Amino acid sequence: MTDFLKKYGYCPDKIAIDHGLEIIVKNADNLLSPEVLKSCLSMIDLTSLKTDDTPESIERLVGKVNSFKESFPAYPLPASICVYPNFAGIVKAARTCDDVHVTVVAACFPSSQSFLEVKLKECELAVLDGADEVDIVLSLGAFLSGDYETAGNEIRAVREVIDRAAASQGRKVTLKVILETGLILKHELIADASFLAMESGADFIKTSTGKVTVNATPAAAYVMCQCIAKYYEKTGRRVGFKPAGGISTSLDAVCYYSIVSTLLGKEWLDKSLFRFGVSRLANTVLSDIEQRTVNYY
């Protein structure tokens, strides 16, 4: 058992996790209601992370969000618009609702393989340009080598830089740390990465970049949410959860919604503590609620 698992009194039990997931999957259809799907819609980080993104394409996406209520007045807006760091200023300038945050993926996303100075500068510039939320990737090169100290120090350095940049503008910024669970695989390592990120200052822990073969999985989510619960029990600090990558159906969304509800409670069923990182899910959810094909975003 690792030091983190001993400290938080947590040992992933694969049999118990599989049993818990089996129950959640069996009950998922019962949660597939318009109310729950609207809640999921409100917790989406509407994402565009394409190589061919342009200022014009990002402005069009923001325009869709700005005019969403004209077409769907009874539906909530997404929690944020998630883009590459160089588009933060464009999203900030174009959005008409401050409740929709500007989220960026930064620190040399998705590989996190570069000089720390480069990662820090990218994060700083994104915040100065208007990012409300910064999603970074855990330094897997260090973590998988067993160098938890370096991996944790990097998160703390990012935390310090983005807080300082935000404070210079009289505001605060949210830090999400992506564990890339599809590359870690072992439950014990996912737990270690979760505790490491939370102790190093993460406001959210996130499953995946969406850029590798295996992205969000219910099993990884289950372990991460158990770790969040253990961390909250010990520290009193609530950390959010964000599944991302490969979530394309309403049933997928409801499965993660149910994991969060079961393990963390209703307090976490809010965009301040629960997000989906997706590009396609919004239209799918809208279509399922409306019972017709909707291709709005």
mmCIF file of C-alpha atoms in Angstrom, residues 17-290:
data_model
loop_
_atom_site.group_PDB
_atom_site.id
_atom_site.type_symbol
_atom_site.label_atom_id
_atom_site.label_comp_id
_atom_site.label_asym_id
_atom_site.label_seq_id
_atom_site.Cartn_x
_atom_site.Cartn_y
_atom_site.Cartn_z
ATOM 1 C CA ILE A 17 -16.157 -1.323 -7.438
ATOM 2 C CA ASP A 18 -17.426 -3.711 -10.121
ATOM 3 C CA HIS A 19 -20.484 -4.523 -7.997
ATOM 4 C CA GLY A 20 -21.205 -0.844 -7.385
ATOM 5 C CA LEU A 21 -20.920 -0.083 -11.088
ATOM 6 C CA GLU A 22 -23.199 -2.983 -11.951
ATOM 7 C CA ILE A 23 -25.924 -1.535 -9.744
ATOM 8 C CA ILE A 24 -25.440 1.943 -11.209
ATOM 9 C CA VAL A 25 -25.633 0.679 -14.794
ATOM 10 C CA LYS A 26 -28.806 -1.319 -14.036
ATOM 11 C CA ASN A 27 -30.475 1.779 -12.588
ATOM 12 C CA ALA A 28 -29.214 4.252 -15.211
ATOM 13 C CA ASP A 29 -32.338 3.980 -17.370
ATOM 14 C CA ASN A 30 -34.465 5.041 -14.405
ATOM 15 C CA LEU A 31 -32.485 8.310 -14.162
ATOM 16 C CA LEU A 32 -32.792 9.103 -17.850
ATOM 17 C CA SER A 33 -35.267 11.954 -17.311
ATOM 18 C CA PRO A 34 -35.471 15.448 -18.855
ATOM 19 C CA GLU A 35 -34.655 16.969 -15.457
ATOM 20 C CA VAL A 36 -31.439 14.984 -15.031
ATOM 21 C CA LEU A 37 -30.425 15.555 -18.648
ATOM 22 C CA LYS A 38 -30.960 19.313 -18.253
ATOM 23 C CA SER A 39 -28.765 19.182 -15.161
ATOM 24 C CA CYS A 40 -26.084 17.390 -17.196
ATOM 25 C CA LEU A 41 -26.404 20.046 -19.892
ATOM 26 C CA SER A 42 -25.656 22.764 -17.325
ATOM 27 C CA MET A 43 -22.434 21.013 -16.309
ATOM 28 C CA ILE A 44 -20.908 20.689 -19.782
ATOM 29 C CA ASP A 45 -17.609 22.315 -20.690
ATOM 30 C CA LEU A 46 -18.500 22.828 -24.352
ATOM 31 C CA THR A 47 -15.249 21.955 -26.063
ATOM 32 C CA SER A 48 -13.484 22.704 -29.335
ATOM 33 C CA LEU A 49 -9.924 21.370 -29.438
ATOM 34 C CA LYS A 50 -9.302 20.820 -33.125
ATOM 35 C CA THR A 51 -6.102 21.407 -35.046
ATOM 36 C CA ASP A 52 -8.052 23.477 -37.558
ATOM 37 C CA ASP A 53 -9.764 25.733 -34.991
ATOM 38 C CA THR A 54 -9.643 29.364 -36.134
ATOM 39 C CA PRO A 55 -10.636 32.645 -34.492
ATOM 40 C CA GLU A 56 -13.696 32.626 -36.731
ATOM 41 C CA SER A 57 -14.752 29.079 -35.794
ATOM 42 C CA ILE A 58 -14.366 29.823 -32.080
ATOM 43 C CA GLU A 59 -16.376 33.040 -32.464
ATOM 44 C CA ARG A 60 -19.126 31.046 -34.165
ATOM 45 C CA LEU A 61 -19.197 28.578 -31.254
ATOM 46 C CA VAL A 62 -19.430 31.415 -28.735
ATOM 47 C CA GLY A 63 -22.172 32.984 -30.846
ATOM 48 C CA LYS A 64 -24.127 29.741 -30.619
ATOM 49 C CA VAL A 65 -23.880 29.860 -26.831
ATOM 50 C CA ASN A 66 -24.837 33.553 -26.765
ATOM 51 C CA SER A 67 -28.017 32.930 -28.763
ATOM 52 C CA PHE A 68 -28.875 29.540 -27.234
ATOM 53 C CA LYS A 69 -31.699 30.863 -25.060
ATOM 54 C CA GLU A 70 -33.472 32.294 -28.098
ATOM 55 C CA SER A 71 -33.977 28.774 -29.443
ATOM 56 C CA PHE A 72 -34.119 26.876 -26.149
ATOM 57 C CA PRO A 73 -35.392 29.248 -23.429
ATOM 58 C CA ALA A 74 -36.189 26.424 -20.987
ATOM 59 C CA TYR A 75 -32.707 24.930 -21.091
ATOM 60 C CA PRO A 76 -29.539 25.895 -19.167
ATOM 61 C CA LEU A 77 -26.405 27.254 -20.794
ATOM 62 C CA PRO A 78 -23.214 25.186 -20.622
ATOM 63 C CA ALA A 79 -20.881 25.764 -17.691
ATOM 64 C CA SER A 80 -18.019 26.915 -19.900
ATOM 65 C CA ILE A 81 -16.470 27.021 -23.347
ATOM 66 C CA CYS A 82 -13.208 25.072 -23.460
ATOM 67 C CA VAL A 83 -10.570 26.008 -26.044
ATOM 68 C CA TYR A 84 -6.825 26.146 -26.629
ATOM 69 C CA PRO A 85 -5.023 28.906 -24.669
ATOM 70 C CA ASN A 86 -4.566 31.230 -27.645
ATOM 71 C CA PHE A 87 -8.347 31.527 -27.992
ATOM 72 C CA ALA A 88 -9.065 32.588 -24.394
ATOM 73 C CA GLY A 89 -9.229 36.269 -25.285
ATOM 74 C CA ILE A 90 -11.565 35.582 -28.200
ATOM 75 C CA VAL A 91 -14.023 33.673 -26.017
ATOM 76 C CA LYS A 92 -13.874 36.328 -23.307
ATOM 77 C CA ALA A 93 -14.504 39.160 -25.769
ATOM 78 C CA ALA A 94 -17.305 37.384 -27.625
ATOM 79 C CA ARG A 95 -19.338 35.873 -24.770
ATOM 80 C CA THR A 96 -22.328 37.811 -23.507
ATOM 81 C CA CYS A 97 -22.923 35.820 -20.307
ATOM 82 C CA ASP A 98 -20.223 35.876 -17.627
ATOM 83 C CA ASP A 99 -21.772 32.768 -16.047
ATOM 84 C CA VAL A 100 -20.380 30.811 -18.995
ATOM 85 C CA HIS A 101 -16.716 30.553 -18.051
ATOM 86 C CA VAL A 102 -13.678 30.646 -20.315
ATOM 87 C CA THR A 103 -11.833 27.339 -19.934
ATOM 88 C CA VAL A 104 -8.486 26.550 -21.528
ATOM 89 C CA VAL A 105 -6.359 23.434 -21.801
ATOM 90 C CA ALA A 106 -2.807 24.514 -21.065
ATOM 91 C CA ALA A 107 0.679 23.550 -19.850
ATOM 92 C CA CYS A 108 1.493 21.871 -23.160
ATOM 93 C CA PHE A 109 -1.730 19.878 -23.409
ATOM 94 C CA PRO A 110 -2.220 17.001 -24.137
ATOM 95 C CA SER A 111 1.211 15.438 -23.520
ATOM 96 C CA SER A 112 2.541 17.795 -20.816
ATOM 97 C CA GLN A 113 5.985 17.034 -22.243
ATOM 98 C CA SER A 114 7.944 20.275 -22.247
ATOM 99 C CA PHE A 115 9.979 22.587 -20.032
ATOM 100 C CA LEU A 116 8.216 23.673 -16.864
ATOM 101 C CA GLU A 117 8.969 27.316 -17.721
ATOM 102 C CA VAL A 118 7.076 26.913 -21.002
ATOM 103 C CA LYS A 119 4.099 25.318 -19.265
ATOM 104 C CA LEU A 120 3.936 28.052 -16.638
ATOM 105 C CA LYS A 121 4.147 30.854 -19.177
ATOM 106 C CA GLU A 122 1.352 29.352 -21.264
ATOM 107 C CA CYS A 123 -0.892 29.109 -18.197
ATOM 108 C CA GLU A 124 -0.055 32.661 -17.110
ATOM 109 C CA LEU A 125 -0.750 34.142 -20.539
ATOM 110 C CA ALA A 126 -4.065 32.278 -20.800
ATOM 111 C CA VAL A 127 -5.261 33.688 -17.474
ATOM 112 C CA LEU A 128 -4.120 37.198 -18.333
ATOM 113 C CA ASP A 129 -6.052 36.832 -21.588
ATOM 114 C CA GLY A 130 -9.236 35.976 -19.706
ATOM 115 C CA ALA A 131 -9.268 32.276 -18.793
ATOM 116 C CA ASP A 132 -11.469 31.559 -15.773
ATOM 117 C CA GLU A 133 -10.454 27.910 -15.629
ATOM 118 C CA VAL A 134 -7.239 26.123 -16.570
ATOM 119 C CA ASP A 135 -7.081 22.394 -17.328
ATOM 120 C CA ILE A 136 -3.590 20.877 -17.208
ATOM 121 C CA VAL A 137 -2.263 17.328 -17.544
ATOM 122 C CA LEU A 138 -0.459 15.597 -14.700
ATOM 123 C CA SER A 139 3.215 15.163 -15.592
ATOM 124 C CA LEU A 140 2.947 11.464 -16.401
ATOM 125 C CA GLY A 141 6.642 11.288 -17.271
ATOM 126 C CA ALA A 142 7.450 12.052 -13.651
ATOM 127 C CA PHE A 143 4.485 10.253 -12.099
ATOM 128 C CA LEU A 144 4.977 6.941 -13.888
ATOM 129 C CA SER A 145 8.672 7.054 -12.993
ATOM 130 C CA GLY A 146 7.653 7.186 -9.351
ATOM 131 C CA ASP A 147 8.780 10.807 -8.977
ATOM 132 C CA TYR A 148 5.659 12.050 -7.240
ATOM 133 C CA GLU A 149 7.523 15.033 -5.794
ATOM 134 C CA THR A 150 8.300 16.501 -9.214
ATOM 135 C CA ALA A 151 4.770 15.832 -10.476
ATOM 136 C CA GLY A 152 3.236 17.490 -7.421
ATOM 137 C CA ASN A 153 5.619 20.456 -7.472
ATOM 138 C CA GLU A 154 4.652 21.143 -11.068
ATOM 139 C CA ILE A 155 0.964 21.351 -10.161
ATOM 140 C CA ARG A 156 1.797 23.643 -7.237
ATOM 141 C CA ALA A 157 3.860 25.870 -9.531
ATOM 142 C CA VAL A 158 0.959 26.173 -11.972
ATOM 143 C CA ARG A 159 -1.395 26.908 -9.084
ATOM 144 C CA GLU A 160 0.862 29.732 -7.895
ATOM 145 C CA VAL A 161 1.276 31.268 -11.352
ATOM 146 C CA ILE A 162 -2.397 31.263 -12.307
ATOM 147 C CA ASP A 163 -3.482 32.543 -8.887
ATOM 148 C CA ARG A 164 -1.021 35.406 -9.153
ATOM 149 C CA ALA A 165 -2.152 36.283 -12.674
ATOM 150 C CA ALA A 166 -5.822 36.176 -11.679
ATOM 151 C CA ALA A 167 -5.204 38.234 -8.526
ATOM 152 C CA SER A 168 -3.594 40.958 -10.645
ATOM 153 C CA GLN A 169 -7.020 41.325 -12.283
ATOM 154 C CA GLY A 170 -8.977 41.061 -9.039
ATOM 155 C CA ARG A 171 -10.428 37.623 -9.662
ATOM 156 C CA LYS A 172 -9.912 33.916 -8.985
ATOM 157 C CA VAL A 173 -9.253 31.011 -11.316
ATOM 158 C CA THR A 174 -10.114 27.305 -11.211
ATOM 159 C CA LEU A 175 -7.456 24.624 -11.731
ATOM 160 C CA LYS A 176 -8.390 21.209 -13.120
ATOM 161 C CA VAL A 177 -5.773 18.455 -13.260
ATOM 162 C CA ILE A 178 -6.134 15.724 -15.888
ATOM 163 C CA LEU A 179 -4.864 12.341 -14.713
ATOM 164 C CA GLU A 180 -5.049 10.610 -18.126
ATOM 165 C CA THR A 181 -6.419 7.508 -16.412
ATOM 166 C CA GLY A 182 -6.375 5.487 -19.638
ATOM 167 C CA LEU A 183 -2.584 5.508 -19.467
ATOM 168 C CA ILE A 184 -2.350 4.859 -15.723
ATOM 169 C CA LEU A 185 -4.834 1.942 -15.704
ATOM 170 C CA LYS A 186 -4.172 0.451 -12.232
ATOM 171 C CA HIS A 187 -6.721 1.486 -9.611
ATOM 172 C CA GLU A 188 -3.995 2.080 -7.011
ATOM 173 C CA LEU A 189 -2.118 4.425 -9.346
ATOM 174 C CA ILE A 190 -5.306 6.298 -10.244
ATOM 175 C CA ALA A 191 -5.889 6.762 -6.521
ATOM 176 C CA ASP A 192 -2.320 7.977 -5.973
ATOM 177 C CA ALA A 193 -2.667 10.439 -8.859
ATOM 178 C CA SER A 194 -5.991 11.677 -7.463
ATOM 179 C CA PHE A 195 -4.623 12.327 -3.982
ATOM 180 C CA LEU A 196 -1.428 13.856 -5.376
ATOM 181 C CA ALA A 197 -3.368 16.308 -7.560
ATOM 182 C CA MET A 198 -5.753 17.276 -4.774
ATOM 183 C CA GLU A 199 -2.968 17.808 -2.239
ATOM 184 C CA SER A 200 -1.086 19.929 -4.795
ATOM 185 C CA GLY A 201 -3.966 22.369 -5.223
ATOM 186 C CA ALA A 202 -6.348 20.985 -7.861
ATOM 187 C CA ASP A 203 -9.909 22.319 -7.650
ATOM 188 C CA PHE A 204 -11.051 19.485 -9.927
ATOM 189 C CA ILE A 205 -9.574 16.170 -10.946
ATOM 190 C CA LYS A 206 -10.347 15.111 -14.507
ATOM 191 C CA THR A 207 -10.124 11.691 -16.128
ATOM 192 C CA SER A 208 -8.711 12.304 -19.576
ATOM 193 C CA THR A 209 -7.601 14.568 -22.395
ATOM 194 C CA GLY A 210 -9.745 12.812 -24.983
ATOM 195 C CA LYS A 211 -6.572 12.473 -27.067
ATOM 196 C CA VAL A 212 -5.527 8.908 -26.188
ATOM 197 C CA THR A 213 -6.979 5.486 -26.998
ATOM 198 C CA VAL A 214 -8.672 4.942 -23.616
ATOM 199 C CA ASN A 215 -10.397 7.973 -22.124
ATOM 200 C CA ALA A 216 -13.035 8.273 -19.406
ATOM 201 C CA THR A 217 -14.232 4.970 -17.957
ATOM 202 C CA PRO A 218 -16.787 4.360 -15.205
ATOM 203 C CA ALA A 219 -14.226 2.335 -13.223
ATOM 204 C CA ALA A 220 -11.686 5.170 -13.203
ATOM 205 C CA ALA A 221 -14.457 7.618 -12.298
ATOM 206 C CA TYR A 222 -15.540 5.398 -9.412
ATOM 207 C CA VAL A 223 -12.025 5.300 -7.962
ATOM 208 C CA MET A 224 -11.528 9.054 -8.411
ATOM 209 C CA CYS A 225 -14.834 9.861 -6.714
ATOM 210 C CA GLN A 226 -14.019 7.537 -3.820
ATOM 211 C CA CYS A 227 -10.728 9.410 -3.436
ATOM 212 C CA ILE A 228 -12.524 12.774 -3.511
ATOM 213 C CA ALA A 229 -14.804 11.521 -0.737
ATOM 214 C CA LYS A 230 -11.847 10.342 1.363
ATOM 215 C CA TYR A 231 -10.014 13.628 0.786
ATOM 216 C CA TYR A 232 -13.090 15.645 1.805
ATOM 217 C CA GLU A 233 -13.536 13.461 4.895
ATOM 218 C CA LYS A 234 -9.963 14.199 5.995
ATOM 219 C CA THR A 235 -9.572 17.850 4.944
ATOM 220 C CA GLY A 236 -13.052 19.350 4.677
ATOM 221 C CA ARG A 237 -12.221 20.690 1.199
ATOM 222 C CA ARG A 238 -14.547 19.772 -1.660
ATOM 223 C CA VAL A 239 -12.790 18.927 -4.920
ATOM 224 C CA GLY A 240 -14.723 18.629 -8.164
ATOM 225 C CA PHE A 241 -14.813 15.794 -10.677
ATOM 226 C CA LYS A 242 -14.713 15.991 -14.481
ATOM 227 C CA PRO A 243 -15.033 12.972 -16.766
ATOM 228 C CA ALA A 244 -13.886 13.716 -20.316
ATOM 229 C CA GLY A 245 -13.297 11.864 -23.548
ATOM 230 C CA GLY A 246 -15.606 9.333 -25.178
ATOM 231 C CA ILE A 247 -18.799 10.503 -23.441
ATOM 232 C CA SER A 248 -21.175 10.637 -26.389
ATOM 233 C CA THR A 249 -24.590 9.384 -25.243
ATOM 234 C CA SER A 250 -27.106 10.544 -22.673
ATOM 235 C CA LEU A 251 -26.806 7.159 -20.988
ATOM 236 C CA ASP A 252 -23.041 7.736 -20.647
ATOM 237 C CA ALA A 253 -23.710 11.083 -18.987
ATOM 238 C CA VAL A 254 -26.298 9.633 -16.627
ATOM 239 C CA CYS A 255 -23.891 6.856 -15.636
ATOM 240 C CA TYR A 256 -21.284 9.416 -14.493
ATOM 241 C CA TYR A 257 -24.024 11.545 -12.907
ATOM 242 C CA SER A 258 -25.087 8.487 -10.902
ATOM 243 C CA ILE A 259 -21.504 7.683 -9.835
ATOM 244 C CA VAL A 260 -21.103 11.217 -8.497
ATOM 245 C CA SER A 261 -24.513 11.188 -6.821
ATOM 246 C CA THR A 262 -23.914 7.783 -5.201
ATOM 247 C CA LEU A 263 -20.366 8.360 -3.954
ATOM 248 C CA LEU A 264 -20.282 12.098 -3.277
ATOM 249 C CA GLY A 265 -23.882 13.147 -2.745
ATOM 250 C CA LYS A 266 -26.212 15.792 -4.101
ATOM 251 C CA GLU A 267 -23.851 18.620 -3.077
ATOM 252 C CA TRP A 268 -21.621 17.612 -5.980
ATOM 253 C CA LEU A 269 -24.422 17.664 -8.585
ATOM 254 C CA ASP A 270 -23.672 21.253 -9.520
ATOM 255 C CA LYS A 271 -21.366 22.861 -12.065
ATOM 256 C CA SER A 272 -19.168 24.181 -9.255
ATOM 257 C CA LEU A 273 -18.135 20.583 -8.487
ATOM 258 C CA PHE A 274 -19.074 18.452 -11.487
ATOM 259 C CA ARG A 275 -18.313 18.928 -15.186
ATOM 260 C CA PHE A 276 -18.359 16.981 -18.415
ATOM 261 C CA GLY A 277 -15.601 17.607 -20.945
ATOM 262 C CA VAL A 278 -17.303 16.972 -24.276
ATOM 263 C CA SER A 279 -17.752 18.243 -27.808
ATOM 264 C CA ARG A 280 -20.690 16.132 -29.008
ATOM 265 C CA LEU A 281 -22.782 15.438 -25.922
ATOM 266 C CA ALA A 282 -24.731 18.709 -25.869
ATOM 267 C CA ASN A 283 -26.540 18.018 -29.158
ATOM 268 C CA THR A 284 -27.209 14.415 -28.107
ATOM 269 C CA VAL A 285 -28.763 15.477 -24.808
ATOM 270 C CA LEU A 286 -30.844 18.146 -26.512
ATOM 271 C CA SER A 287 -32.025 15.615 -29.080
ATOM 272 C CA ASP A 288 -33.011 13.082 -26.416
ATOM 273 C CA ILE A 289 -34.967 15.628 -24.379
ATOM 274 C CA GLU A 290 -36.666 17.087 -27.433
#
